[in-house]
Amino acid sequence: MPAGSTGLAVPPAALSKGYASHLKSGGNTFADGPYTSTLRANRQKLAKRPGLVRQFIDEPLTSGDYAPLALRTADGGALVFFTTHHYEKQTAAAGTSVPTPNRDVQALTKGEIKQSLTLEIIANEAALDPAGGGRVSLLGRVQGLTAAQGE
């Protein structure tokens, strides 16, 4: 179905932007679950620990290879596949250091990790977008690290 389709809780073309906004600020667009409320709660726990601050930035990806793909469901809703772009920056306080990343992260890291490490992640989500209204349910999320930068 077209990405701009109406008659759903959220047009498929707007899901990536809506999800990025939801991760930052919360809201009622998405149903609670492991990829929404639980992810936000985990990020809040990780945000400030003694000697280490983590910052998260979430951005939509909506064009070209990252355009959403929506399939109409029997009940009039849609199964939507969409993509988001995420950054996580870990900054150590003076006199401390960023925890040593695993080998997978080290292999993608450019620069020397002195006081901070920024991870760049692409995530693919699958969501059930109900007809008419209601909350969008995220059914799955697969993410992968695409780059890392030490400073």
mmCIF file of C-alpha atoms in Angstrom:
data_model
loop_
_atom_site.group_PDB
_atom_site.id
_atom_site.type_symbol
_atom_site.label_atom_id
_atom_site.label_comp_id
_atom_site.label_asym_id
_atom_site.label_seq_id
_atom_site.Cartn_x
_atom_site.Cartn_y
_atom_site.Cartn_z
ATOM 1 C CA MET A 1 0.000 0.000 0.000
ATOM 2 C CA PRO A 2 1.242 3.574 -0.543
ATOM 3 C CA ALA A 3 3.401 5.066 2.211
ATOM 4 C CA GLY A 4 1.093 8.087 2.395
ATOM 5 C CA SER A 5 -2.020 5.984 3.014
ATOM 6 C CA THR A 6 -4.543 7.471 5.388
ATOM 7 C CA GLY A 7 -7.115 5.669 7.479
ATOM 8 C CA LEU A 8 -4.451 4.215 9.769
ATOM 9 C CA ALA A 9 -3.353 5.325 13.240
ATOM 10 C CA VAL A 10 -0.232 6.810 11.588
ATOM 11 C CA PRO A 11 0.489 7.044 7.847
ATOM 12 C CA PRO A 12 3.333 4.593 7.079
ATOM 13 C CA ALA A 13 5.495 7.455 5.779
ATOM 14 C CA ALA A 14 5.315 9.114 9.226
ATOM 15 C CA LEU A 15 6.208 6.088 11.369
ATOM 16 C CA SER A 16 9.983 6.566 11.312
ATOM 17 C CA LYS A 17 9.698 10.210 12.389
ATOM 18 C CA GLY A 18 7.046 9.348 14.971
ATOM 19 C CA TYR A 19 9.160 6.552 16.446
ATOM 20 C CA ALA A 20 12.280 8.749 16.671
ATOM 21 C CA SER A 21 10.186 11.389 18.448
ATOM 22 C CA HIS A 22 8.661 8.769 20.747
ATOM 23 C CA LEU A 23 12.099 7.534 21.832
ATOM 24 C CA LYS A 24 13.035 11.100 22.775
ATOM 25 C CA SER A 25 9.831 12.342 24.382
ATOM 26 C CA GLY A 26 7.399 9.459 24.841
ATOM 27 C CA GLY A 27 3.745 9.900 23.969
ATOM 28 C CA ASN A 28 0.676 7.868 23.124
ATOM 29 C CA THR A 29 1.318 6.964 19.487
ATOM 30 C CA PHE A 30 3.058 3.661 20.241
ATOM 31 C CA ALA A 31 1.906 0.859 22.528
ATOM 32 C CA ASP A 32 4.070 -0.019 25.511
ATOM 33 C CA GLY A 33 6.538 -2.824 24.890
ATOM 34 C CA PRO A 34 10.191 -3.818 24.683
ATOM 35 C CA TYR A 35 10.981 -1.450 21.782
ATOM 36 C CA THR A 36 9.125 1.569 23.166
ATOM 37 C CA SER A 37 8.522 2.066 26.901
ATOM 38 C CA THR A 38 11.080 -0.530 28.015
ATOM 39 C CA LEU A 39 13.762 0.854 25.673
ATOM 40 C CA ARG A 40 13.080 4.389 26.935
ATOM 41 C CA ALA A 41 13.295 3.237 30.571
ATOM 42 C CA ASN A 42 16.579 1.411 29.925
ATOM 43 C CA ARG A 43 18.029 4.505 28.258
ATOM 44 C CA GLN A 44 17.049 6.646 31.241
ATOM 45 C CA LYS A 45 18.814 4.216 33.587
ATOM 46 C CA LEU A 46 21.953 4.296 31.438
ATOM 47 C CA ALA A 47 21.926 8.065 30.867
ATOM 48 C CA LYS A 48 23.791 9.071 34.016
ATOM 49 C CA ARG A 49 26.018 6.821 35.982
ATOM 50 C CA PRO A 50 28.897 7.878 38.210
ATOM 51 C CA GLY A 51 31.675 9.014 35.889
ATOM 52 C CA LEU A 52 29.806 8.329 32.632
ATOM 53 C CA VAL A 53 27.059 10.159 30.736
ATOM 54 C CA ARG A 54 25.214 8.669 27.747
ATOM 55 C CA GLN A 55 23.329 10.806 25.254
ATOM 56 C CA PHE A 56 20.934 9.437 22.644
ATOM 57 C CA ILE A 57 19.888 11.002 19.353
ATOM 58 C CA ASP A 58 17.269 9.346 17.150
ATOM 59 C CA GLU A 59 16.539 10.321 13.551
ATOM 60 C CA PRO A 60 14.072 9.071 10.957
ATOM 61 C CA LEU A 61 15.196 7.439 7.719
ATOM 62 C CA THR A 62 12.458 7.725 5.130
ATOM 63 C CA SER A 63 13.738 7.904 1.567
ATOM 64 C CA GLY A 64 15.458 5.743 -1.021
ATOM 65 C CA ASP A 65 16.380 2.327 0.319
ATOM 66 C CA TYR A 66 14.985 3.397 3.695
ATOM 67 C CA ALA A 67 11.466 4.235 2.513
ATOM 68 C CA PRO A 68 8.791 2.414 4.529
ATOM 69 C CA LEU A 69 7.072 -0.639 3.107
ATOM 70 C CA ALA A 70 3.444 -1.175 4.129
ATOM 71 C CA LEU A 71 1.306 -4.263 3.582
ATOM 72 C CA ARG A 72 -2.458 -4.128 4.152
ATOM 73 C CA THR A 73 -3.716 -6.565 6.801
ATOM 74 C CA ALA A 74 -7.037 -8.398 6.684
ATOM 75 C CA ASP A 75 -8.548 -6.093 9.328
ATOM 76 C CA GLY A 76 -7.757 -2.940 7.298
ATOM 77 C CA GLY A 77 -4.618 -2.001 9.221
ATOM 78 C CA ALA A 78 -1.068 -2.352 7.937
ATOM 79 C CA LEU A 79 2.131 -4.207 8.680
ATOM 80 C CA VAL A 80 4.814 -1.570 8.172
ATOM 81 C CA PHE A 81 8.563 -2.035 7.868
ATOM 82 C CA PHE A 82 10.540 1.156 8.505
ATOM 83 C CA THR A 83 14.047 2.291 9.446
ATOM 84 C CA THR A 84 15.576 4.662 12.005
ATOM 85 C CA HIS A 85 19.055 6.076 12.611
ATOM 86 C CA HIS A 86 20.462 6.294 16.150
ATOM 87 C CA TYR A 87 23.505 7.748 17.883
ATOM 88 C CA GLU A 88 24.692 6.945 21.374
ATOM 89 C CA LYS A 89 27.480 9.059 22.819
ATOM 90 C CA GLN A 90 29.281 7.905 25.950
ATOM 91 C CA THR A 91 31.306 10.619 27.677
ATOM 92 C CA ALA A 92 33.560 9.913 30.644
ATOM 93 C CA ALA A 93 34.146 12.418 33.434
ATOM 94 C CA ALA A 94 37.629 13.854 33.863
ATOM 95 C CA GLY A 95 39.924 11.301 35.476
ATOM 96 C CA THR A 96 37.811 8.337 34.315
ATOM 97 C CA SER A 97 37.475 6.505 31.012
ATOM 98 C CA VAL A 98 34.821 5.120 28.731
ATOM 99 C CA PRO A 99 34.376 1.385 29.335
ATOM 100 C CA THR A 100 36.409 -0.650 26.830
ATOM 101 C CA PRO A 101 34.084 -1.679 24.005
ATOM 102 C CA ASN A 102 33.926 -5.249 22.723
ATOM 103 C CA ARG A 103 35.919 -6.347 19.666
ATOM 104 C CA ASP A 104 33.015 -5.794 17.275
ATOM 105 C CA VAL A 105 32.816 -2.133 18.283
ATOM 106 C CA GLN A 106 36.596 -1.751 18.282
ATOM 107 C CA ALA A 107 36.727 -3.028 14.689
ATOM 108 C CA LEU A 108 34.448 -0.178 13.551
ATOM 109 C CA THR A 109 35.962 2.539 15.730
ATOM 110 C CA LYS A 110 37.868 5.404 14.149
ATOM 111 C CA GLY A 111 39.970 7.662 16.328
ATOM 112 C CA GLU A 112 41.267 7.036 19.819
ATOM 113 C CA ILE A 113 38.817 6.581 22.660
ATOM 114 C CA LYS A 114 40.021 9.058 25.278
ATOM 115 C CA GLN A 115 36.985 10.744 26.830
ATOM 116 C CA SER A 116 34.115 9.753 24.552
ATOM 117 C CA LEU A 117 32.788 7.126 22.177
ATOM 118 C CA THR A 118 29.975 7.759 19.709
ATOM 119 C CA LEU A 119 28.127 4.762 18.282
ATOM 120 C CA GLU A 120 26.132 5.032 15.049
ATOM 121 C CA ILE A 121 23.324 2.502 14.660
ATOM 122 C CA ILE A 122 20.742 1.691 11.984
ATOM 123 C CA ALA A 123 17.577 -0.082 13.156
ATOM 124 C CA ASN A 124 14.834 -1.786 11.166
ATOM 125 C CA GLU A 125 11.411 -1.991 12.768
ATOM 126 C CA ALA A 126 8.227 -3.908 12.003
ATOM 127 C CA ALA A 127 5.007 -2.379 13.290
ATOM 128 C CA LEU A 128 1.319 -3.167 13.260
ATOM 129 C CA ASP A 129 -0.459 0.088 12.378
ATOM 130 C CA PRO A 130 -4.173 -0.273 13.211
ATOM 131 C CA ALA A 131 -6.981 0.940 10.969
ATOM 132 C CA GLY A 132 -8.696 4.122 12.071
ATOM 133 C CA GLY A 133 -6.835 4.826 15.274
ATOM 134 C CA GLY A 134 -5.296 3.333 18.352
ATOM 135 C CA ARG A 135 -1.700 2.756 19.237
ATOM 136 C CA VAL A 136 0.916 1.363 16.874
ATOM 137 C CA SER A 137 2.481 -1.891 18.141
ATOM 138 C CA LEU A 138 6.138 -2.530 17.413
ATOM 139 C CA LEU A 139 6.447 -6.237 16.654
ATOM 140 C CA GLY A 140 10.188 -6.371 16.166
ATOM 141 C CA ARG A 141 13.355 -4.345 15.952
ATOM 142 C CA VAL A 142 16.732 -5.376 14.543
ATOM 143 C CA GLN A 143 19.634 -2.992 14.907
ATOM 144 C CA GLY A 144 23.230 -2.974 13.791
ATOM 145 C CA LEU A 145 26.241 -0.865 14.557
ATOM 146 C CA THR A 146 27.462 0.878 11.410
ATOM 147 C CA ALA A 147 30.247 3.109 12.779
ATOM 148 C CA ALA A 148 31.965 4.277 15.948
ATOM 149 C CA GLN A 149 34.089 7.323 16.685
ATOM 150 C CA GLY A 150 36.474 7.719 19.594
ATOM 151 C CA GLU A 151 37.512 11.121 20.860
#
